[in-house]
């Protein structure tokens, strides 16, 4: 602790400094002063340095009680211990009203002082732990299990403690989603329910904002965990949290297995698209996905698109997707349809194809995962198919801008561009899509993406747990200097200056 001492008697100040160091050898005496005015002058020149002030009551110019009152009203955060030769209730009463931590009567005994400093130390540690927990939760919202597991600092902070607590025993990862996609960290009922779920299994709970998902690490017996998860789903509905679905991984033992366990849990929870919500789905390691877009269906669909028989193309697409009996087959089949569209696009687009194989931006992790029902995903795929059939009029594509905004919200950390989205996801001319996006939003794609990333960067900078380089990476920039340049251009200050300004406003 960093300590200030105020007393108008020179030897009394020196004696008190000695007692402080005897009571707490690790304490640091920042200075001793004759009166309150000198203390305030020091604090003005050295803001946010001092932790504790020990002050006499009777001092010239500004006494200890007035000094305590001033610091209290300014919300300085400095803990004040009043030291007085006057053992009177009125002084103590006033001191308490000014938020004073303790009131000691001269001559101060070493044991009394030690107890007073220990009390302050315990309170500060408890407060710091609470703030650390709050800041950790804020930082976590912008991360993912994969990012935490592959980043040494975050792994040490968020994952290693829970694995050490469980001595690297068997764990399962559960992904939980509510159909309302509500942030349960702000819902006391949901928070208590999840705490009751994880505590018996010595687990940990993470909430990731980008995908409105709750992720649990649970250690112990699989049968017991699945039983409790089923009970959790039922209780969540009774508490008015809506339909809740859970996907659970296979068993794992190593911290490095977290990304794989997470992927398995996502594969499992996507089965809700086929079987509906309100269930617990366990990852099946022996699944065999099948592409239902066989050669005959592929030729029929391609002919319907080429000849602009839109109704037939729509009906066939819905029929194929409706035959999917598991989410793995659904994903493979959708990818097959999109690859057909990509090949068709390359053959019919006026630009020359460079011969490189197409790659799909549609992914199991983002696109399939974000839909709630099979009907929603069918509508999405059918709309893309119909786009290939119909005249490319602006009115046909307005929905695509909404899709792009969703893409940005979920993938802003990745390297995305309007050209890639146009050619490999929406199968249209990139110049046209650029104009359409600007007409709808009033901004170019790159400008909108940069502004979105900068807004996310501001939120990330609220957490002192993240370095500026971490914030840059999580905002989509591998080049830190470029990130700082963009941030300063948008907000007229560097990220470090913004964080410092924000911290001062918070204190």
GROMACS .gro file of N, CA, C and O in nm, residues 104-148:
model
  180
  104UNK      N    1  -0.858   0.618   1.508
  104UNK     CA    2  -0.767   0.571   1.611
  104UNK      C    3  -0.729   0.686   1.705
  104UNK      O    4  -0.709   0.800   1.661
  105UNK      N    5  -0.720   0.656   1.833
  105UNK     CA    6  -0.688   0.757   1.935
  105UNK      C    7  -0.541   0.747   1.975
  105UNK      O    8  -0.488   0.637   1.994
  106UNK      N    9  -0.475   0.861   1.978
  106UNK     CA   10  -0.335   0.866   2.022
  106UNK      C   11  -0.325   0.827   2.169
  106UNK      O   12  -0.414   0.862   2.248
  107UNK      N   13  -0.217   0.763   2.212
  107UNK     CA   14  -0.109   0.709   2.127
  107UNK      C   15  -0.154   0.582   2.057
  107UNK      O   16  -0.212   0.493   2.119
  108UNK      N   17  -0.129   0.575   1.927
  108UNK     CA   18  -0.174   0.462   1.848
  108UNK      C   19  -0.088   0.340   1.876
  108UNK      O   20   0.036   0.347   1.873
  109UNK      N   21  -0.152   0.229   1.906
  109UNK     CA   22  -0.081   0.104   1.930
  109UNK      C   23  -0.053   0.034   1.797
  109UNK      O   24  -0.132   0.040   1.703
  110UNK      N   25   0.062  -0.031   1.791
  110UNK     CA   26   0.102  -0.098   1.667
  110UNK      C   27  -0.002  -0.200   1.623
  110UNK      O   28  -0.033  -0.213   1.504
  111UNK      N   29  -0.060  -0.275   1.717
  111UNK     CA   30  -0.159  -0.377   1.685
  111UNK      C   31  -0.284  -0.315   1.624
  111UNK      O   32  -0.344  -0.369   1.531
  112UNK      N   33  -0.325  -0.198   1.683
  112UNK     CA   34  -0.444  -0.129   1.630
  112UNK      C   35  -0.420  -0.084   1.486
  112UNK      O   36  -0.506  -0.098   1.399
  113UNK      N   37  -0.302  -0.028   1.462
  113UNK     CA   38  -0.270   0.022   1.329
  113UNK      C   39  -0.263  -0.093   1.229
  113UNK      O   40  -0.314  -0.083   1.117
  114UNK      N   41  -0.201  -0.203   1.273
  114UNK     CA   42  -0.192  -0.321   1.184
  114UNK      C   43  -0.331  -0.372   1.148
  114UNK      O   44  -0.359  -0.405   1.032
  115UNK      N   45  -0.419  -0.377   1.245
  115UNK     CA   46  -0.555  -0.423   1.220
  115UNK      C   47  -0.627  -0.331   1.122
  115UNK      O   48  -0.699  -0.377   1.032
  116UNK      N   49  -0.608  -0.198   1.139
  116UNK     CA   50  -0.672  -0.101   1.050
  116UNK      C   51  -0.620  -0.114   0.907
  116UNK      O   52  -0.698  -0.112   0.809
  117UNK      N   53  -0.487  -0.132   0.892
  117UNK     CA   54  -0.429  -0.146   0.758
  117UNK      C   55  -0.469  -0.279   0.694
  117UNK      O   56  -0.495  -0.286   0.573
  118UNK      N   57  -0.475  -0.385   0.776
  118UNK     CA   58  -0.516  -0.516   0.723
  118UNK      C   59  -0.660  -0.511   0.673
  118UNK      O   60  -0.695  -0.572   0.571
  119UNK      N   61  -0.744  -0.439   0.747
  119UNK     CA   62  -0.885  -0.425   0.707
  119UNK      C   63  -0.895  -0.357   0.570
  119UNK      O   64  -0.970  -0.400   0.482
  120UNK      N   65  -0.815  -0.252   0.552
  120UNK     CA   66  -0.814  -0.181   0.424
  120UNK      C   67  -0.761  -0.273   0.314
  120UNK      O   68  -0.816  -0.279   0.203
  121UNK      N   69  -0.654  -0.346   0.344
  121UNK     CA   70  -0.595  -0.436   0.245
  121UNK      C   71  -0.694  -0.543   0.200
  121UNK      O   72  -0.708  -0.570   0.080
  122UNK      N   73  -0.766  -0.600   0.297
  122UNK     CA   74  -0.866  -0.703   0.262
  122UNK      C   75  -0.977  -0.645   0.175
  122UNK      O   76  -1.020  -0.706   0.077
  123UNK      N   77  -1.021  -0.525   0.212
  123UNK     CA   78  -1.127  -0.460   0.135
  123UNK      C   79  -1.084  -0.429  -0.007
  123UNK      O   80  -1.159  -0.450  -0.103
  124UNK      N   81  -0.959  -0.383  -0.023
  124UNK     CA   82  -0.909  -0.349  -0.156
  124UNK      C   83  -0.892  -0.474  -0.242
  124UNK      O   84  -0.922  -0.474  -0.361
  125UNK      N   85  -0.842  -0.581  -0.179
  125UNK     CA   86  -0.825  -0.706  -0.254
  125UNK      C   87  -0.961  -0.759  -0.300
  125UNK      O   88  -0.975  -0.809  -0.413
  126UNK      N   89  -1.060  -0.749  -0.211
  126UNK     CA   90  -1.194  -0.796  -0.247
  126UNK      C   91  -1.250  -0.712  -0.361
  126UNK      O   92  -1.309  -0.764  -0.457
  127UNK      N   93  -1.229  -0.579  -0.353
  127UNK     CA   94  -1.277  -0.489  -0.458
  127UNK      C   95  -1.205  -0.517  -0.590
  127UNK      O   96  -1.267  -0.522  -0.697
  128UNK      N   97  -1.072  -0.536  -0.581
  128UNK     CA   98  -0.994  -0.561  -0.702
  128UNK      C   99  -1.035  -0.693  -0.767
  128UNK      O  100  -1.043  -0.704  -0.890
  129UNK      N  101  -1.063  -0.794  -0.683
  129UNK     CA  102  -1.107  -0.923  -0.736
  129UNK      C  103  -1.242  -0.908  -0.807
  129UNK      O  104  -1.265  -0.967  -0.913
  130UNK      N  105  -1.329  -0.828  -0.746
  130UNK     CA  106  -1.461  -0.804  -0.806
  130UNK      C  107  -1.447  -0.732  -0.940
  130UNK      O  108  -1.509  -0.768  -1.039
  131UNK      N  109  -1.361  -0.627  -0.942
  131UNK     CA  110  -1.341  -0.551  -1.065
  131UNK      C  111  -1.273  -0.637  -1.172
  131UNK      O  112  -1.306  -0.628  -1.290
  132UNK      N  113  -1.179  -0.722  -1.128
  132UNK     CA  114  -1.112  -0.812  -1.222
  132UNK      C  115  -1.213  -0.906  -1.285
  132UNK      O  116  -1.208  -0.934  -1.406
  133UNK      N  117  -1.306  -0.953  -1.204
  133UNK     CA  118  -1.410  -1.043  -1.255
  133UNK      C  119  -1.499  -0.972  -1.356
  133UNK      O  120  -1.533  -1.026  -1.461
  134UNK      N  121  -1.535  -0.847  -1.325
  134UNK     CA  122  -1.619  -0.767  -1.416
  134UNK      C  123  -1.546  -0.742  -1.547
  134UNK      O  124  -1.601  -0.759  -1.656
  135UNK      N  125  -1.417  -0.702  -1.536
  135UNK     CA  126  -1.340  -0.673  -1.656
  135UNK      C  127  -1.316  -0.800  -1.738
  135UNK      O  128  -1.316  -0.796  -1.861
  136UNK      N  129  -1.297  -0.912  -1.668
  136UNK     CA  130  -1.277  -1.039  -1.738
  136UNK      C  131  -1.401  -1.075  -1.819
  136UNK      O  132  -1.392  -1.116  -1.934
  137UNK      N  133  -1.519  -1.058  -1.758
  137UNK     CA  134  -1.643  -1.088  -1.828
  137UNK      C  135  -1.661  -0.997  -1.949
  137UNK      O  136  -1.706  -1.041  -2.055
  138UNK      N  137  -1.624  -0.869  -1.934
  138UNK     CA  138  -1.635  -0.777  -2.047
  138UNK      C  139  -1.544  -0.820  -2.161
  138UNK      O  140  -1.583  -0.821  -2.278
  139UNK      N  141  -1.419  -0.855  -2.126
  139UNK     CA  142  -1.323  -0.896  -2.228
  139UNK      C  143  -1.368  -1.025  -2.295
  139UNK      O  144  -1.357  -1.040  -2.417
  140UNK      N  145  -1.421  -1.117  -2.216
  140UNK     CA  146  -1.462  -1.248  -2.268
  140UNK      C  147  -1.567  -1.237  -2.377
  140UNK      O  148  -1.570  -1.317  -2.470
  141UNK      N  149  -1.655  -1.138  -2.365
  141UNK     CA  150  -1.765  -1.126  -2.460
  141UNK      C  151  -1.716  -1.117  -2.604
  141UNK      O  152  -1.785  -1.158  -2.697
  142UNK      N  153  -1.595  -1.062  -2.624
  142UNK     CA  154  -1.546  -1.039  -2.759
  142UNK      C  155  -1.452  -1.149  -2.806
  142UNK      O  156  -1.401  -1.143  -2.917
  143UNK      N  157  -1.431  -1.250  -2.723
  143UNK     CA  158  -1.339  -1.357  -2.758
  143UNK      C  159  -1.418  -1.481  -2.801
  143UNK      O  160  -1.537  -1.478  -2.822
  144UNK      N  161  -1.347  -1.591  -2.812
  144UNK     CA  162  -1.409  -1.722  -2.839
  144UNK      C  163  -1.320  -1.826  -2.773
  144UNK      O  164  -1.206  -1.798  -2.736
  145UNK      N  165  -1.372  -1.946  -2.758
  145UNK     CA  166  -1.293  -2.053  -2.696
  145UNK      C  167  -1.166  -2.079  -2.776
  145UNK      O  168  -1.058  -2.099  -2.720
  146UNK      N  169  -1.179  -2.079  -2.909
  146UNK     CA  170  -1.060  -2.104  -2.992
  146UNK      C  171  -0.954  -1.999  -2.968
  146UNK      O  172  -0.835  -2.031  -2.955
  147UNK      N  173  -0.995  -1.872  -2.962
  147UNK     CA  174  -0.898  -1.764  -2.941
  147UNK      C  175  -0.834  -1.771  -2.803
  147UNK      O  176  -0.714  -1.749  -2.788
  148UNK      N  177  -0.914  -1.802  -2.702
  148UNK     CA  178  -0.861  -1.812  -2.567
  148UNK      C  179  -0.760  -1.927  -2.557
  148UNK      O  180  -0.653  -1.913  -2.499
   0.00000   0.00000   0.00000
